[in-house]
Amino acid sequence: MKKSLSFPSQALSKIVAFEFKADFLVIIPQKQQTHGSPFGHFYAKIEGMDKIIKTISESGAFRAFVLDSTETVRTAQEKHQTQASSTVALGRTLIASQILAANEKGDTKITVKVLGTSSLGAIITVADTKGNVKGYVQNPGVDIKKTATGEVLVGPFVGNGQFLVITDYGTGNPYNSMTPLISGEIGEDLAYYLTESQQTPSAVGLNVLLDKDDKVEVAGGFLLQVLPGAKEEEIARFEKRIQEMPAISTLLESEDHIESLLKAIYGDESYKRLSEEEIRFQCDCSKDRFMNALASLPSSDLEEMKEEDHGAEITCQFCQTTYNFDENDLEELIRDKS
């Protein structure tokens, strides 16, 4: 276990990183922008499903998101049959996407691509503002642990590469932003991305814990951000709590980890719960979408599939759903092209 900490003279003005095995907790600098709260004021409690809770401090100086993503990551593991390292790496990336999407409005979609050069290959996830996320890891069979501790290893098997975020506002002109992978632990790479691309002081944490059978036991995370008008003494109090916060794995192992995360973030300070929204692993693939993809192929390719293979079979990378197209389907596409 290693732990590194340094606070600057200007509160929340540079990275403060805690490393507890696979956990991370970081303060990242972001530009303070003057705009209203992106949250509504309706609050409804969600039971028995993954959720994100959006909160704001009583003073209006801080906002925080806390996430329970257990079923999201569990579903991803089941669909892709991932082994330990692949499960944790994919799970962390799914949670990172959910955090980033929760910061957006409208019909925005966030794509995160962890383009590593080692055993895991690429990890790609897509999240939207309606709580849906999907994703896959190129090599789902990576299962490496430290023998003495049983700790699941991720970083070395992501390797060097790029952390790419594509923000699609639905206007036809997606915004791409890329930073180098600094550790392959996903969390630290997300922190570095936020440090380089945004300018609002923030703290981020996430993790995925597995049981003795390497099945997903719990997964979740949080985002804390400083809002315009925060006073120095308020920032100092939040800094102190972040510094003293237990490892994310410890908080996630709590009986009620959502409440444990909120308690660790706010301490005894008053805050408001602005909304509680469902989040889930859900793919938007369909037979019609893949039919349209086939329609983009040359007629000669479609003819070959029809004559030699007597159809086509396509499997969605994001959810492993398989769609079958028979000779009649292919003939229809060929006629439409003529």
Short mmCIF file of C-alpha atoms in Angstrom, two decimals:
data_model
loop_
_atom_site.label_atom_id
_atom_site.label_comp_id
_atom_site.label_asym_id
_atom_site.label_seq_id
_atom_site.Cartn_x
_atom_site.Cartn_y
_atom_site.Cartn_z
CA MET A 1 0.00 0.00 0.00
CA LYS A 2 1.29 3.44 -0.79
CA LYS A 3 -0.09 6.83 0.13
CA SER A 4 0.99 10.20 -1.16
CA LEU A 5 -0.38 13.54 -0.09
CA SER A 6 0.52 17.19 -0.53
CA PHE A 7 -1.71 20.21 -0.09
CA PRO A 8 -0.83 23.47 -1.84
CA SER A 9 -1.01 26.94 -0.33
CA GLN A 10 -4.00 27.71 -2.56
CA ALA A 11 -6.83 25.40 -1.50
CA LEU A 12 -7.80 22.75 -4.05
CA SER A 13 -5.43 24.07 -6.69
CA LYS A 14 -3.53 20.94 -7.61
CA ILE A 15 -3.79 17.17 -7.55
CA VAL A 16 -3.87 15.42 -4.19
CA ALA A 17 -3.73 11.66 -4.70
CA PHE A 18 -4.33 8.81 -2.30
CA GLU A 19 -3.53 5.32 -3.49
CA PHE A 20 -4.87 2.38 -1.51
CA LYS A 21 -4.21 -0.69 -3.63
CA ALA A 22 -6.64 -0.29 -6.53
CA ASP A 23 -8.45 2.72 -5.05
CA PHE A 24 -7.95 6.34 -5.89
CA LEU A 25 -9.12 9.58 -4.44
CA VAL A 26 -7.96 12.76 -6.07
CA ILE A 27 -8.48 16.46 -6.00
CA ILE A 28 -8.34 17.92 -9.49
CA PRO A 29 -8.30 21.55 -10.57
CA GLN A 30 -11.04 22.81 -12.81
CA LYS A 31 -12.07 26.27 -13.94
CA GLN A 32 -14.86 27.84 -11.90
CA GLN A 33 -17.69 28.80 -14.23
CA THR A 34 -20.73 30.84 -13.33
CA HIS A 35 -23.83 28.97 -14.30
CA GLY A 36 -26.87 27.69 -12.51
CA SER A 37 -27.32 24.29 -10.93
CA PRO A 38 -27.88 21.60 -13.56
CA PHE A 39 -30.15 19.72 -11.20
CA GLY A 40 -33.89 19.88 -10.74
CA HIS A 41 -35.41 20.09 -7.27
CA PHE A 42 -37.58 16.98 -7.40
CA TYR A 43 -36.31 14.16 -5.22
CA ALA A 44 -37.65 10.62 -5.30
CA LYS A 45 -35.96 7.69 -3.60
CA ILE A 46 -35.08 4.64 -5.70
CA GLU A 47 -34.86 1.23 -4.04
CA GLY A 48 -33.32 -2.02 -5.24
CA MET A 49 -31.50 -0.75 -8.31
CA ASP A 50 -28.39 1.16 -9.31
CA LYS A 51 -28.67 4.87 -8.74
CA ILE A 52 -26.92 8.19 -8.73
CA ILE A 53 -27.76 10.71 -6.03
CA LYS A 54 -27.06 14.38 -6.78
CA THR A 55 -26.60 16.66 -3.78
CA ILE A 56 -25.58 20.20 -2.95
CA SER A 57 -24.24 21.65 0.29
CA GLU A 58 -26.56 23.88 2.32
CA SER A 59 -24.31 26.85 1.53
CA GLY A 60 -24.43 26.14 -2.21
CA ALA A 61 -20.63 25.98 -2.33
CA PHE A 62 -20.25 22.27 -3.16
CA ARG A 63 -22.10 19.62 -5.12
CA ALA A 64 -21.57 15.88 -5.00
CA PHE A 65 -22.71 12.84 -6.94
CA VAL A 66 -22.61 9.40 -5.33
CA LEU A 67 -23.18 6.25 -7.36
CA ASP A 68 -24.11 2.65 -6.71
CA SER A 69 -23.14 0.89 -9.94
CA THR A 70 -23.13 -2.68 -8.66
CA GLU A 71 -25.78 -4.12 -11.00
CA THR A 72 -24.33 -2.15 -13.92
CA VAL A 73 -20.92 -3.78 -13.54
CA ARG A 74 -22.42 -7.15 -12.62
CA THR A 75 -24.46 -7.12 -15.84
CA ALA A 76 -21.37 -6.21 -17.86
CA GLN A 77 -19.46 -9.10 -16.30
CA GLU A 78 -22.26 -11.54 -17.09
CA LYS A 79 -22.70 -10.37 -20.68
CA HIS A 80 -19.00 -10.39 -21.51
CA GLN A 81 -17.93 -13.27 -19.23
CA THR A 82 -15.01 -11.21 -18.00
CA GLN A 83 -12.32 -12.52 -15.67
CA ALA A 84 -11.07 -10.60 -12.62
CA SER A 85 -8.74 -7.97 -14.10
CA SER A 86 -10.96 -7.42 -17.12
CA THR A 87 -14.04 -7.10 -14.87
CA VAL A 88 -12.45 -4.45 -12.66
CA ALA A 89 -10.99 -2.49 -15.59
CA LEU A 90 -14.27 -2.50 -17.52
CA GLY A 91 -16.26 -1.74 -14.36
CA ARG A 92 -14.13 1.27 -13.46
CA THR A 93 -14.49 2.63 -16.98
CA LEU A 94 -18.27 2.17 -16.90
CA ILE A 95 -18.47 4.10 -13.61
CA ALA A 96 -16.19 6.83 -15.00
CA SER A 97 -18.58 7.20 -17.95
CA GLN A 98 -21.59 7.40 -15.63
CA ILE A 99 -19.88 10.16 -13.64
CA LEU A 100 -19.02 12.15 -16.76
CA ALA A 101 -22.51 11.74 -18.26
CA ALA A 102 -24.12 12.89 -15.00
CA ASN A 103 -22.34 16.22 -15.47
CA GLU A 104 -24.05 16.78 -18.84
CA LYS A 105 -27.50 17.97 -19.95
CA GLY A 106 -29.97 17.26 -22.75
CA ASP A 107 -29.34 14.28 -25.01
CA THR A 108 -25.55 14.31 -24.62
CA LYS A 109 -23.64 11.03 -24.91
CA ILE A 110 -20.20 10.43 -23.43
CA THR A 111 -17.87 7.85 -24.97
CA VAL A 112 -14.76 6.88 -23.01
CA LYS A 113 -12.03 4.96 -24.80
CA VAL A 114 -9.14 3.58 -22.78
CA LEU A 115 -6.73 2.77 -25.58
CA GLY A 116 -4.05 0.76 -23.82
CA THR A 117 -1.19 -1.14 -25.38
CA SER A 118 -1.06 -4.16 -23.07
CA SER A 119 -3.04 -7.36 -22.45
CA LEU A 120 -6.50 -5.85 -21.84
CA GLY A 121 -6.56 -4.05 -25.18
CA ALA A 122 -9.07 -1.27 -25.71
CA ILE A 123 -11.89 -0.56 -23.22
CA ILE A 124 -14.83 1.36 -24.69
CA THR A 125 -17.92 2.63 -22.85
CA VAL A 126 -20.81 4.89 -23.82
CA ALA A 127 -23.09 6.65 -21.31
CA ASP A 128 -25.99 9.04 -21.77
CA THR A 129 -27.82 11.56 -19.59
CA LYS A 130 -30.77 9.18 -19.13
CA GLY A 131 -28.73 6.80 -16.98
CA ASN A 132 -27.85 4.22 -19.63
CA VAL A 133 -24.33 2.91 -20.10
CA LYS A 134 -22.85 0.13 -22.21
CA GLY A 135 -19.30 -1.04 -22.81
CA TYR A 136 -16.81 -3.79 -23.50
CA VAL A 137 -13.19 -4.71 -23.00
CA GLN A 138 -11.31 -6.06 -26.00
CA ASN A 139 -9.76 -8.95 -24.07
CA PRO A 140 -12.21 -10.16 -21.39
CA GLY A 141 -10.06 -13.05 -20.16
CA VAL A 142 -7.32 -11.21 -18.21
CA ASP A 143 -7.20 -12.57 -14.64
CA ILE A 144 -4.07 -11.54 -12.73
CA LYS A 145 -3.74 -11.07 -8.96
CA LYS A 146 -0.98 -10.49 -6.47
CA THR A 147 -0.42 -13.89 -4.88
CA ALA A 148 0.11 -12.63 -1.34
CA THR A 149 -2.88 -10.31 -1.09
CA GLY A 150 -5.28 -11.51 -3.77
CA GLU A 151 -5.42 -7.94 -5.08
CA VAL A 152 -6.72 -7.74 -8.64
CA LEU A 153 -4.16 -6.11 -10.92
CA VAL A 154 -5.28 -3.71 -13.64
CA GLY A 155 -2.76 -0.97 -14.41
CA PRO A 156 0.07 -3.12 -15.79
CA PHE A 157 -2.35 -4.86 -18.15
CA VAL A 158 -3.80 -1.63 -19.50
CA GLY A 159 -0.33 -0.35 -20.31
CA ASN A 160 0.60 2.88 -22.03
CA GLY A 161 -1.74 4.62 -24.41
CA GLN A 162 -4.47 7.24 -24.50
CA PHE A 163 -7.56 8.19 -22.49
CA LEU A 164 -10.05 9.56 -25.02
CA VAL A 165 -13.39 11.19 -24.19
CA ILE A 166 -15.88 11.96 -26.96
CA THR A 167 -18.74 14.28 -26.01
CA ASP A 168 -21.64 14.11 -28.46
CA TYR A 169 -24.18 16.90 -27.96
CA GLY A 170 -26.36 15.56 -30.77
CA THR A 171 -25.44 18.40 -33.11
CA GLY A 172 -23.35 16.29 -35.48
CA ASN A 173 -20.06 17.74 -34.26
CA PRO A 174 -18.75 15.62 -31.35
CA TYR A 175 -16.01 17.12 -29.18
CA ASN A 176 -12.92 14.95 -28.69
CA SER A 177 -10.44 15.35 -25.86
CA MET A 178 -7.47 13.04 -25.26
CA THR A 179 -4.82 12.70 -22.58
CA PRO A 180 -2.12 10.05 -22.08
CA LEU A 181 -2.72 7.16 -19.72
CA ILE A 182 -0.63 7.88 -16.65
CA SER A 183 -1.10 4.63 -14.72
CA GLY A 184 -3.69 2.42 -16.42
CA GLU A 185 -5.66 2.28 -13.16
CA ILE A 186 -8.55 4.11 -14.91
CA GLY A 187 -9.32 6.25 -11.87
CA GLU A 188 -6.04 8.07 -11.91
CA ASP A 189 -6.32 8.39 -15.69
CA LEU A 190 -9.78 9.94 -15.34
CA ALA A 191 -8.41 12.35 -12.76
CA TYR A 192 -5.60 13.38 -15.07
CA TYR A 193 -8.06 13.82 -17.94
CA LEU A 194 -10.26 16.09 -15.80
CA THR A 195 -7.21 18.02 -14.63
CA GLU A 196 -6.17 18.74 -18.18
CA SER A 197 -9.57 19.30 -19.79
CA GLN A 198 -11.69 21.08 -17.16
CA GLN A 199 -11.04 23.67 -14.50
CA THR A 200 -13.49 23.14 -11.60
CA PRO A 201 -11.85 21.90 -8.35
CA SER A 202 -13.12 18.34 -7.91
CA ALA A 203 -12.59 15.12 -5.99
CA VAL A 204 -13.32 11.78 -7.65
CA GLY A 205 -13.35 8.21 -6.37
CA LEU A 206 -14.41 4.84 -7.79
CA ASN A 207 -13.80 1.12 -7.45
CA VAL A 208 -15.11 -2.39 -8.13
CA LEU A 209 -14.85 -5.09 -5.46
CA LEU A 210 -15.08 -8.82 -6.23
CA ASP A 211 -16.10 -11.70 -3.97
CA LYS A 212 -14.14 -14.92 -3.38
CA ASP A 213 -15.48 -16.31 -6.67
CA ASP A 214 -14.39 -13.19 -8.59
CA LYS A 215 -18.00 -12.10 -9.08
CA VAL A 216 -18.92 -8.43 -8.65
CA GLU A 217 -19.76 -7.81 -5.00
CA VAL A 218 -20.11 -4.02 -5.07
CA ALA A 219 -19.19 -1.15 -7.37
CA GLY A 220 -19.61 2.59 -7.09
CA GLY A 221 -18.02 5.98 -6.85
CA PHE A 222 -18.42 9.70 -6.29
CA LEU A 223 -17.70 13.14 -7.70
CA LEU A 224 -17.32 16.24 -5.51
CA GLN A 225 -17.02 19.70 -7.06
CA VAL A 226 -16.42 23.21 -5.75
CA LEU A 227 -18.98 25.73 -7.02
CA PRO A 228 -18.50 29.47 -7.58
CA GLY A 229 -18.58 31.49 -4.37
CA ALA A 230 -17.06 28.84 -2.11
CA LYS A 231 -15.24 30.44 0.82
CA GLU A 232 -11.69 29.52 1.74
CA GLU A 233 -12.69 28.18 5.14
CA GLU A 234 -15.34 25.94 3.53
CA ILE A 235 -12.84 24.60 1.04
CA ALA A 236 -10.38 23.93 3.88
CA ARG A 237 -12.97 21.87 5.77
CA PHE A 238 -13.77 19.77 2.71
CA GLU A 239 -10.05 19.36 2.01
CA LYS A 240 -9.54 18.01 5.50
CA ARG A 241 -12.36 15.50 5.15
CA ILE A 242 -11.06 14.32 1.80
CA GLN A 243 -7.60 13.93 3.31
CA GLU A 244 -9.00 11.83 6.16
CA MET A 245 -11.46 9.82 4.07
CA PRO A 246 -11.11 6.03 4.32
CA ALA A 247 -10.14 4.01 1.27
CA ILE A 248 -12.95 3.82 -1.28
CA SER A 249 -12.97 0.03 -0.90
CA THR A 250 -13.68 0.44 2.82
CA LEU A 251 -16.61 2.77 2.14
CA LEU A 252 -18.03 0.45 -0.53
CA GLU A 253 -17.85 -2.48 1.88
CA SER A 254 -20.12 -0.62 4.33
CA GLU A 255 -23.62 -1.96 4.85
CA ASP A 256 -25.05 1.17 3.20
CA HIS A 257 -22.20 2.41 1.01
CA ILE A 258 -24.19 5.29 -0.52
CA GLU A 259 -24.75 6.80 2.93
CA SER A 260 -21.14 6.06 3.87
CA LEU A 261 -19.91 7.97 0.82
CA LEU A 262 -22.15 10.96 1.63
CA LYS A 263 -21.04 10.94 5.27
CA ALA A 264 -17.37 10.84 4.22
CA ILE A 265 -17.90 13.76 1.82
CA TYR A 266 -20.06 16.05 3.97
CA GLY A 267 -19.26 15.03 7.55
CA ASP A 268 -21.64 16.92 9.83
CA GLU A 269 -22.31 19.66 7.27
CA SER A 270 -25.87 20.07 6.02
CA TYR A 271 -26.68 19.25 2.42
CA LYS A 272 -29.70 18.79 0.17
CA ARG A 273 -30.52 15.74 -1.92
CA LEU A 274 -31.54 17.22 -5.25
CA SER A 275 -32.36 14.06 -7.17
CA GLU A 276 -32.03 10.31 -7.15
CA GLU A 277 -31.96 8.75 -10.60
CA GLU A 278 -31.72 5.19 -11.86
CA ILE A 279 -28.60 4.14 -13.75
CA ARG A 280 -28.17 0.86 -15.60
CA PHE A 281 -26.25 -1.19 -18.15
CA GLN A 282 -28.42 -0.98 -21.25
CA CYS A 283 -27.47 -1.32 -24.89
CA ASP A 284 -29.40 0.46 -27.64
CA CYS A 285 -28.58 -2.07 -30.37
CA SER A 286 -31.38 -3.55 -32.51
CA LYS A 287 -31.85 -5.70 -35.59
CA ASP A 288 -32.90 -2.60 -37.56
CA ARG A 289 -29.66 -0.81 -36.70
CA PHE A 290 -27.56 -3.73 -37.89
CA MET A 291 -29.79 -4.05 -40.96
CA ASN A 292 -28.86 -0.46 -41.78
CA ALA A 293 -25.20 -1.32 -41.27
CA LEU A 294 -25.50 -4.20 -43.73
CA ALA A 295 -27.23 -1.86 -46.17
CA SER A 296 -24.05 0.22 -46.31
CA LEU A 297 -22.09 -2.73 -47.78
CA PRO A 298 -21.60 -3.13 -51.54
CA SER A 299 -24.12 -5.33 -53.34
CA SER A 300 -21.33 -7.75 -54.24
CA ASP A 301 -20.62 -8.41 -50.55
CA LEU A 302 -24.30 -8.98 -49.83
CA GLU A 303 -24.54 -11.35 -52.80
CA GLU A 304 -21.55 -13.31 -51.49
CA MET A 305 -23.11 -13.63 -48.02
CA LYS A 306 -26.36 -14.81 -49.57
CA GLU A 307 -24.84 -17.38 -51.94
CA GLU A 308 -21.99 -18.72 -49.81
CA ASP A 309 -23.17 -18.27 -46.22
CA HIS A 310 -26.95 -18.26 -46.84
CA GLY A 311 -27.28 -15.34 -44.45
CA ALA A 312 -25.35 -13.26 -41.95
CA GLU A 313 -24.84 -13.26 -38.19
CA ILE A 314 -23.80 -10.11 -36.33
CA THR A 315 -22.94 -9.91 -32.62
CA CYS A 316 -23.06 -6.56 -30.82
CA GLN A 317 -19.69 -5.82 -29.19
CA PHE A 318 -21.31 -3.86 -26.38
CA CYS A 319 -23.81 -6.45 -25.12
CA GLN A 320 -23.04 -9.70 -26.99
CA THR A 321 -26.57 -9.91 -28.43
CA THR A 322 -26.53 -11.85 -31.72
CA TYR A 323 -28.75 -10.92 -34.68
CA ASN A 324 -29.39 -13.32 -37.57
CA PHE A 325 -30.21 -12.24 -41.12
CA ASP A 326 -31.47 -14.89 -43.56
CA GLU A 327 -31.32 -14.99 -47.36
CA ASN A 328 -34.60 -13.09 -47.64
CA ASP A 329 -33.20 -10.24 -45.54
CA LEU A 330 -30.12 -10.02 -47.73
CA GLU A 331 -32.21 -10.24 -50.92
CA GLU A 332 -34.30 -7.32 -49.71
CA LEU A 333 -31.17 -5.22 -49.17
CA ILE A 334 -29.85 -6.15 -52.63
CA ARG A 335 -33.15 -5.17 -54.27
CA ASP A 336 -33.13 -1.82 -52.45
CA LYS A 337 -29.69 -1.10 -53.92
CA SER A 338 -30.68 -1.92 -57.50
#
